[in-house]
CSV table of C-alpha atoms in Angstrom, one decimal:
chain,number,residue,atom,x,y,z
S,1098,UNK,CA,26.9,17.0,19.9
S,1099,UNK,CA,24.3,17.7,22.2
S,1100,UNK,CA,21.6,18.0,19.4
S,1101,UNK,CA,22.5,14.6,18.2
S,1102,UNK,CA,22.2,13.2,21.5
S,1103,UNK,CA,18.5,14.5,21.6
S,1104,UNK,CA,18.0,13.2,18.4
S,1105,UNK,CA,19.1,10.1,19.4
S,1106,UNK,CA,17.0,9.7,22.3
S,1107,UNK,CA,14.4,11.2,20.8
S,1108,UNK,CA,14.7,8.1,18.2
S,1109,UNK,CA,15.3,5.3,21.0
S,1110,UNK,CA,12.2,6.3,22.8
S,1111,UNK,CA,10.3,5.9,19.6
S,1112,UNK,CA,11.7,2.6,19.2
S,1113,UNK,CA,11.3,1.3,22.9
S,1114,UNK,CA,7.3,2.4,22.3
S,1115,UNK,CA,7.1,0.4,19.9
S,1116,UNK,CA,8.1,-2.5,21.2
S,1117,UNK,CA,6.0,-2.0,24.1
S,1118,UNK,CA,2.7,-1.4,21.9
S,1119,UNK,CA,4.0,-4.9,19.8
S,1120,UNK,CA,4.3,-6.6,23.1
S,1121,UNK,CA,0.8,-5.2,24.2
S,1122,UNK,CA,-0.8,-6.0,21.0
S,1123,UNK,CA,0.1,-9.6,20.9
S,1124,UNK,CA,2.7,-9.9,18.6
S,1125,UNK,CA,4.2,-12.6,16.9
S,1126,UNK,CA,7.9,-12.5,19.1
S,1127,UNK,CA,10.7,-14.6,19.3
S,1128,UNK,CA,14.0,-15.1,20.5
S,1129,UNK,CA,16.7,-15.7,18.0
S,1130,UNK,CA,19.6,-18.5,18.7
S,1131,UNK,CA,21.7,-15.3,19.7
S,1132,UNK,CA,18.9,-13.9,22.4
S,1133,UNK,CA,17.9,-11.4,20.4
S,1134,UNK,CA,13.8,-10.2,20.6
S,1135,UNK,CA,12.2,-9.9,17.4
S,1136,UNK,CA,8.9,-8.6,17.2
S,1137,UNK,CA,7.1,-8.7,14.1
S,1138,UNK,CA,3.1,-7.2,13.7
S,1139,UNK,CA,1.2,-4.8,11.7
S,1140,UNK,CA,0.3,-1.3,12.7
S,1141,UNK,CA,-3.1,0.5,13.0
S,1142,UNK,CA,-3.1,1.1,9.4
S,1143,UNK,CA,-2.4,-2.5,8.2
S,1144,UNK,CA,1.9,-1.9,7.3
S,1145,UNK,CA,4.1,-4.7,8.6
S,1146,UNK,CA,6.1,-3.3,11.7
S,1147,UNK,CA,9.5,-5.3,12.6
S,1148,UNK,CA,11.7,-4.9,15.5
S,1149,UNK,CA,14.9,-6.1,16.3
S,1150,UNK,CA,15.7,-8.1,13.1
S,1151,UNK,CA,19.1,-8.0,12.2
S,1152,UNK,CA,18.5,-7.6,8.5
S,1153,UNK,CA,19.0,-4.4,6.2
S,1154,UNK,CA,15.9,-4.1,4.0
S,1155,UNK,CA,17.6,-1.8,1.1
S,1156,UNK,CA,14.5,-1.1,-0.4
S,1157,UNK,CA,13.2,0.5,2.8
S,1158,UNK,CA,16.9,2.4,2.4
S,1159,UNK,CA,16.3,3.8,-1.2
S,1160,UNK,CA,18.4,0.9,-2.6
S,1161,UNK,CA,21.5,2.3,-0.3
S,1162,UNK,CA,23.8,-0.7,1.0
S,1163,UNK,CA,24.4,-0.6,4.5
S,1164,UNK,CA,27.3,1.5,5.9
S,1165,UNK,CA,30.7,-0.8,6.6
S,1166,UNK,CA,29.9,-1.7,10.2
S,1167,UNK,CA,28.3,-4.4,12.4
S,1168,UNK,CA,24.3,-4.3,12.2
S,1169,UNK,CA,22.6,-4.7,16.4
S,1170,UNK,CA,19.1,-4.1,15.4
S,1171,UNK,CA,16.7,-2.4,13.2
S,1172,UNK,CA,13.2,-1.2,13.0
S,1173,UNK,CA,11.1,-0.9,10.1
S,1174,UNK,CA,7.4,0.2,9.3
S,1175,UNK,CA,5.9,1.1,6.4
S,1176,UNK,CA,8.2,2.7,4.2
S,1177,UNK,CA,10.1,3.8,6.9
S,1178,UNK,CA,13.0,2.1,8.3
S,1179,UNK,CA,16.1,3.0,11.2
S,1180,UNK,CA,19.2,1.1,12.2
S,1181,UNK,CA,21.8,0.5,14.7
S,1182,UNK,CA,25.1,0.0,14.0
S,1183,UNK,CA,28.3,-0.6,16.4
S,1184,UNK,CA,32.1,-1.0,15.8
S,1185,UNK,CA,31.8,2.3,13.0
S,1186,UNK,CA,34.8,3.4,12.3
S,1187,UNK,CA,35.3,7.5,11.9
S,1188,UNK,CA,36.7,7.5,8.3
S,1189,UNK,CA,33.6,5.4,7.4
S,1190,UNK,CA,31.2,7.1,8.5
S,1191,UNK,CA,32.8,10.5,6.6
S,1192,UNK,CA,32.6,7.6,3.7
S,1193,UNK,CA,29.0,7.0,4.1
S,1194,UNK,CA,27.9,11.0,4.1
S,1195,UNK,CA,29.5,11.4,0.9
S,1196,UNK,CA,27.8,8.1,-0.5
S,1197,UNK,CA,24.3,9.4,0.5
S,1198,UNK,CA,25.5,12.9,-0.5
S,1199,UNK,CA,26.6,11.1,-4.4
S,1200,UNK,CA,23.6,9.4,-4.2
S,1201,UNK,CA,21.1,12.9,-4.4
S,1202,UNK,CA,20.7,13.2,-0.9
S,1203,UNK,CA,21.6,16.6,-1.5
S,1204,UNK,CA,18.3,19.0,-0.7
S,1205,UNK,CA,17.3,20.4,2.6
S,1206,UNK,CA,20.7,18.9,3.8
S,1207,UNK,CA,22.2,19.2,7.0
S,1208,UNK,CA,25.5,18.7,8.4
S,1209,UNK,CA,26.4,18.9,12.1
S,1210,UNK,CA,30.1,18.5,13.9
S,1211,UNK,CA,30.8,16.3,10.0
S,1212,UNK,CA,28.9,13.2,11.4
S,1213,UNK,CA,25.0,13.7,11.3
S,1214,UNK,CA,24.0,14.5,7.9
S,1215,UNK,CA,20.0,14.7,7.1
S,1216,UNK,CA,19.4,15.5,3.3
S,1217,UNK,CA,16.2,14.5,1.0
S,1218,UNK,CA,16.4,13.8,-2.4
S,1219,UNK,CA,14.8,15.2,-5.5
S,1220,UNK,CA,12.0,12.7,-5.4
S,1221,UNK,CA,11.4,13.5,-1.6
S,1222,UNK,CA,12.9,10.5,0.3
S,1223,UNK,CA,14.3,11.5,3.4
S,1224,UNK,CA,17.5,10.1,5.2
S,1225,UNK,CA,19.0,10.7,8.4
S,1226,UNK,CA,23.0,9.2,9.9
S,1227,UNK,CA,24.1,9.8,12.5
S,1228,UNK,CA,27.7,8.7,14.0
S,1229,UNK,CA,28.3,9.0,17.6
């Protein structure tokens, strides 16, 4: 438990720097009709980078549909990608291991306290969920 908190922390504070460095940078940001900030601009390298869209992007997901629970914000760049989700319920999240798990996300895999599973497939994507 404590390792996912870390992890989780570790994550948000990656996410809350990059909305600072779109803010700094001049990004294009709005405000959706709900309140919510989106910032959308492009990294150092040129790769879109979006913030706070409520959108799951399932290419950026290895073609995975989202896990059954309510979507509060993602951040993508690149190929890379990481959501938050609220009102998860236990049983799902044991559902959506063993969809990732069925879906080859079976190597270098790692299961802690049955709901944080990391595993990469056999072509080298990566995945990380994490229920809390």
């Amino acid at each position: 438990m404590k390792l996912m908190k870390v992890v989780f922390c570790t994550l948000l504070a990656f996410a809350l720097a990059f909305s600072l460095a779109g803010c700094s940078l001049g990004g294009n940001i709005k405000v959706d009709k709900d309140g919510n900030v989106i910032i959308k601009d492009k990294d150092k390298d040129g790769n879109e980078l979006v913030i706070g869209e409520k959108k799951w992007d399932k290419s950026k997901m290895h073609g995975l549909d989202a896990p059954k629970a309510k979507l509060e914000t993602s951040l993508t760049i690149g190929d890379g990608a990481m959501y938050g989700f609220s009102e998860m319920k236990k049983e799902d999240a044991r559902e959506y291991i063993e969809t990732l798990k069925s879906k080859g996300f079976t190597y270098n895999s790692v299961t802690i306290s049955d709901y944080s599973y990391t595993g990469t497939n056999e072509e080298g994507l990566s995945i990380v969920f994490t229920y809390d």
